[in-house]
Tab-separated table of N, CA and C in Angstrom:
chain	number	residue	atom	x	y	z
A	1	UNK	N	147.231	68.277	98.572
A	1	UNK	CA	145.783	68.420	98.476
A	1	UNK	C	145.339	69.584	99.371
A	2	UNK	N	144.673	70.817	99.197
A	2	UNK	CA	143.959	71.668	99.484
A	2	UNK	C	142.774	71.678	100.259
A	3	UNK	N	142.907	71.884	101.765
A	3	UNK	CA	141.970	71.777	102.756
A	3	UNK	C	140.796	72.759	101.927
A	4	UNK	N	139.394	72.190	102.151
A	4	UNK	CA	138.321	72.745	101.676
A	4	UNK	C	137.391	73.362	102.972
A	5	UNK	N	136.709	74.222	102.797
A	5	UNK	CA	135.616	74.045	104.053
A	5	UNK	C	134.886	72.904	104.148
A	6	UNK	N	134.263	72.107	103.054
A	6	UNK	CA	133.592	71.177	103.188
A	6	UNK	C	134.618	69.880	103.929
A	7	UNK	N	135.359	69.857	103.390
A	7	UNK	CA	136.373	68.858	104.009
A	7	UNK	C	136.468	69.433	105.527
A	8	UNK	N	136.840	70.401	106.225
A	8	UNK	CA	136.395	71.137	107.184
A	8	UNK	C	135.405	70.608	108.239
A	9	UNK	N	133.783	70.836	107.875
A	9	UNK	CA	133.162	70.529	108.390
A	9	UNK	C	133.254	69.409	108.575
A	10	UNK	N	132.951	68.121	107.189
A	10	UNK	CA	133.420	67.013	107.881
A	10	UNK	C	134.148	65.914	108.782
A	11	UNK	N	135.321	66.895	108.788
A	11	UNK	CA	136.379	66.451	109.901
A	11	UNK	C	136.113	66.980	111.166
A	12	UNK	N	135.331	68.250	111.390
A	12	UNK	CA	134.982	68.149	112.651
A	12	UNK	C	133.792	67.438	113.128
A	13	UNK	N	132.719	67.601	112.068
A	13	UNK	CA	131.582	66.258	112.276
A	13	UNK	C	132.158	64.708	112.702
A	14	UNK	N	132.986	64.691	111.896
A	14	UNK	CA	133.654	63.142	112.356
A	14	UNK	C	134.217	63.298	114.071
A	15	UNK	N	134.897	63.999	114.083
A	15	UNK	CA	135.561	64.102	115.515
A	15	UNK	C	134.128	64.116	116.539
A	16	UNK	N	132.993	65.337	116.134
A	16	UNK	CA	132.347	64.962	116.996
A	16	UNK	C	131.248	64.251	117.341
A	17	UNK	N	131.463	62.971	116.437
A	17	UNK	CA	130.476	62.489	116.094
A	17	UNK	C	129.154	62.990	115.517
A	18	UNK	N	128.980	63.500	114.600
A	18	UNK	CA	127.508	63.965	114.340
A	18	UNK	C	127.556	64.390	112.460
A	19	UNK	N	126.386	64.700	111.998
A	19	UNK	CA	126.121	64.593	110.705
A	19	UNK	C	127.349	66.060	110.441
A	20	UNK	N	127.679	66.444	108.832
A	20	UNK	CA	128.426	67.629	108.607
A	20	UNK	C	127.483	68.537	108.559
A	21	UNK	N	126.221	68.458	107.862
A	21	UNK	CA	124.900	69.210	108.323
A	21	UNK	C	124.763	69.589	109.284
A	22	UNK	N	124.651	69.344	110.303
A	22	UNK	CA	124.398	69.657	111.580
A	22	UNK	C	125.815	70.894	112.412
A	23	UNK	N	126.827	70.634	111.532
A	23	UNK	CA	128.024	71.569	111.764
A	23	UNK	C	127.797	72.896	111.454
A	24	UNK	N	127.651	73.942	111.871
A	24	UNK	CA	126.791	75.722	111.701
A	24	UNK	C	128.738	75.911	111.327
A	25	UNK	N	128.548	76.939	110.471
A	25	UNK	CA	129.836	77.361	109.849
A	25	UNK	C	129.934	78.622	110.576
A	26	UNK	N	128.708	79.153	111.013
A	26	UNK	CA	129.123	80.679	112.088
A	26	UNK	C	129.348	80.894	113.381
A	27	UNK	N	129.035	79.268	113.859
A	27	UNK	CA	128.715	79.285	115.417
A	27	UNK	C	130.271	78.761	115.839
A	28	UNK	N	130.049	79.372	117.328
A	28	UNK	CA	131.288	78.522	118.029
A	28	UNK	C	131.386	76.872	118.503
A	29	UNK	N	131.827	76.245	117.646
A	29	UNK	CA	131.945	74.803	117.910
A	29	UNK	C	132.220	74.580	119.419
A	30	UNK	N	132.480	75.273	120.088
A	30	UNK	CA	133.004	74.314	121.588
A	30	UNK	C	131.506	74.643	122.042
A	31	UNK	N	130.366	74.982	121.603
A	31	UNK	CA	128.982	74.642	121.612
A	31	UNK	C	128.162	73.198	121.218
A	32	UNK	N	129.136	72.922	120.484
A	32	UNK	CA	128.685	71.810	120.232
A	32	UNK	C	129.296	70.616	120.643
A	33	UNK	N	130.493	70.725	121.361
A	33	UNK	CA	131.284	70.008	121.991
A	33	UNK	C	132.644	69.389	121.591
A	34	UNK	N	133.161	70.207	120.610
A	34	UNK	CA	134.369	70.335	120.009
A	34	UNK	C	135.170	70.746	121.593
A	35	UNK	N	136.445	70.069	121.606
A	35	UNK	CA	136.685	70.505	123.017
A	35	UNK	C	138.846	70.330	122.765
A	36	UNK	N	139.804	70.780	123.723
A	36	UNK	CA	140.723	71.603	123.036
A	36	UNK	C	141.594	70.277	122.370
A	37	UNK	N	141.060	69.140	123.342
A	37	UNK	CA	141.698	67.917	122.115
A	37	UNK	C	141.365	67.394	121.011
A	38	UNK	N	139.971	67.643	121.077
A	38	UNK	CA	139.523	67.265	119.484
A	38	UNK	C	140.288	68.782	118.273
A	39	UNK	N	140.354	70.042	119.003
A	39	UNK	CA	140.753	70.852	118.146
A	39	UNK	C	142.342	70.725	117.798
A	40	UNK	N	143.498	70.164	118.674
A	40	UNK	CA	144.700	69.708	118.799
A	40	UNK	C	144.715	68.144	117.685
A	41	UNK	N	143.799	67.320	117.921
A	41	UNK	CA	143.687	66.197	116.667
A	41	UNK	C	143.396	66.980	115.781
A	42	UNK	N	142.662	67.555	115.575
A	42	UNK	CA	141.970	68.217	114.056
A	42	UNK	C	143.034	69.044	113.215
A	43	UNK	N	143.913	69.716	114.148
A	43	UNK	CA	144.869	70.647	113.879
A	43	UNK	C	145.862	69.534	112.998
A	44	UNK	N	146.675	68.768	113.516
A	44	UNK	CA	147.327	67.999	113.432
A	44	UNK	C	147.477	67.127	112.407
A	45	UNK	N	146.349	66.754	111.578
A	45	UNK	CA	145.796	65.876	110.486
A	45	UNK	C	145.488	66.930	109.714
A	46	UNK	N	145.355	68.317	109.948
A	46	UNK	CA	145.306	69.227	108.579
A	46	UNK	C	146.605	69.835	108.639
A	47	UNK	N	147.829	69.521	109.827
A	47	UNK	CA	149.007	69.731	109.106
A	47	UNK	C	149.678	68.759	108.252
A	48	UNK	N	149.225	67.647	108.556
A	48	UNK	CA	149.830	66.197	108.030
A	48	UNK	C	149.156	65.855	106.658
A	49	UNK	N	147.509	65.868	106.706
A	49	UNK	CA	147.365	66.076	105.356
A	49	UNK	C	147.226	67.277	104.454
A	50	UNK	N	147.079	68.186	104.567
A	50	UNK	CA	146.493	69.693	103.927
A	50	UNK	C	147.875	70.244	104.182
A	51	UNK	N	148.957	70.084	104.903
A	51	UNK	CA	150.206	70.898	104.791
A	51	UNK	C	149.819	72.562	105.725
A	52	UNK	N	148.646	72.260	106.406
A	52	UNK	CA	148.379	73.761	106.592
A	52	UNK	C	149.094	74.450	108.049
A	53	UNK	N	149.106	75.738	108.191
A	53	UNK	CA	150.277	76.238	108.765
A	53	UNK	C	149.487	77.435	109.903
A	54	UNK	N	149.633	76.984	111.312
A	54	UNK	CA	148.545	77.894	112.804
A	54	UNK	C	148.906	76.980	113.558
A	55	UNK	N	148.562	77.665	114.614
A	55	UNK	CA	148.726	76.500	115.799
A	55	UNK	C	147.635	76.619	116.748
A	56	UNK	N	147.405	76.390	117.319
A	56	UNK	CA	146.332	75.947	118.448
A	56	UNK	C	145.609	76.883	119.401
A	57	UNK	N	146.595	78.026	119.524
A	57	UNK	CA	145.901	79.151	120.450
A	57	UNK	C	144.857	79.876	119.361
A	58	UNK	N	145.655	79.840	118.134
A	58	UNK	CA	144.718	80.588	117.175
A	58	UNK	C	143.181	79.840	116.759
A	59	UNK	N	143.491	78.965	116.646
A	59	UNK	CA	142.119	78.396	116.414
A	59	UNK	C	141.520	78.401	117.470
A	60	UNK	N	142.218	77.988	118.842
A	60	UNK	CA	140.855	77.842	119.798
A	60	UNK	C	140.563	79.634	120.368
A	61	UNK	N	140.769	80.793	120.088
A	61	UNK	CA	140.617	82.050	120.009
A	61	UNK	C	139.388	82.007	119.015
A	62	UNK	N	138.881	81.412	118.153
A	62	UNK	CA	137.721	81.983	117.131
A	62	UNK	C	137.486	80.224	116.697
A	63	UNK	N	136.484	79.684	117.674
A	63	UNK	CA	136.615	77.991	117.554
A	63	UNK	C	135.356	78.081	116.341
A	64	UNK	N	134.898	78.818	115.482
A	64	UNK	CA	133.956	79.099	114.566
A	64	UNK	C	135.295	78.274	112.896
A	65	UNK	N	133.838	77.528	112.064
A	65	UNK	CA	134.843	77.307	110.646
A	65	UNK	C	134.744	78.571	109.334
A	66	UNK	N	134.090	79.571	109.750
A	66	UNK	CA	134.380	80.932	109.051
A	66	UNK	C	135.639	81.095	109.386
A	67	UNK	N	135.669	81.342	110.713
A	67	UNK	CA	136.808	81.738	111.482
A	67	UNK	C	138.098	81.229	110.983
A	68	UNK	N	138.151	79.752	110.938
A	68	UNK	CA	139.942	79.075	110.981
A	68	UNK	C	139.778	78.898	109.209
A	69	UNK	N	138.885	79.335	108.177
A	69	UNK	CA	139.064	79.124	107.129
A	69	UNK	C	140.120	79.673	106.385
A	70	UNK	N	140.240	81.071	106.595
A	70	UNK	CA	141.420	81.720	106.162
A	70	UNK	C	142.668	81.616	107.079
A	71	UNK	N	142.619	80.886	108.352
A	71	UNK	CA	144.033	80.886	109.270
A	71	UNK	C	144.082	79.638	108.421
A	72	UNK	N	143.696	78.998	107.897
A	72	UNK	CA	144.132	77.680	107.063
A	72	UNK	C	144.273	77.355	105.867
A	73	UNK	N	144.138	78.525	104.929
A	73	UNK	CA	144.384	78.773	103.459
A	73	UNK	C	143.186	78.089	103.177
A	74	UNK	N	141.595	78.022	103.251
A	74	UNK	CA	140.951	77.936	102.808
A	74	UNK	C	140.337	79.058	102.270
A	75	UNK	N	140.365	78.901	100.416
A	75	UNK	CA	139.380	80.190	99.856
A	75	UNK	C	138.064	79.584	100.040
A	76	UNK	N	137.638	78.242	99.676
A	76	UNK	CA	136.106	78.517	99.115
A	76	UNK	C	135.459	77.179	100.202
């Protein structure tokens, strides 16, 4: 199954507790309190489910979901 952005947002909404609405797709999440273990869980469950392939310095380098969309084979 194919990580989506929408699937995306929601998984970090879930982690940080809060609506997927409320998730800005341009901003830097560790603004909102995404922090390097929620990004290490998050990582982890989109290698386990989504098969997807980065590791951890890279995402937390550009903590934005524009940003890790293409380090994660998300097109759309």
């Amino acid at each position: 199954m194919a990580l989506t952005l929408d699937q995306m947002r929601h998984d970090v909404a879930d982690a940080l507790g809060e609506d997927p609405q409320d998730i800005p797709l341009d901003e830097s999440l560790i603004d909102y309190g995404l922090d390097s273990v929620r990004i290490m869980a998050l990582l982890e469950r989109w290698r386990r489910v989504h098969g997807v392939r980065t590791d951890f310095v890279t995402l937390a380098e550009r903590p934005a979901l524009e940003a890790w969309a293409p380090l994660l084979g998300v097109t759309s």
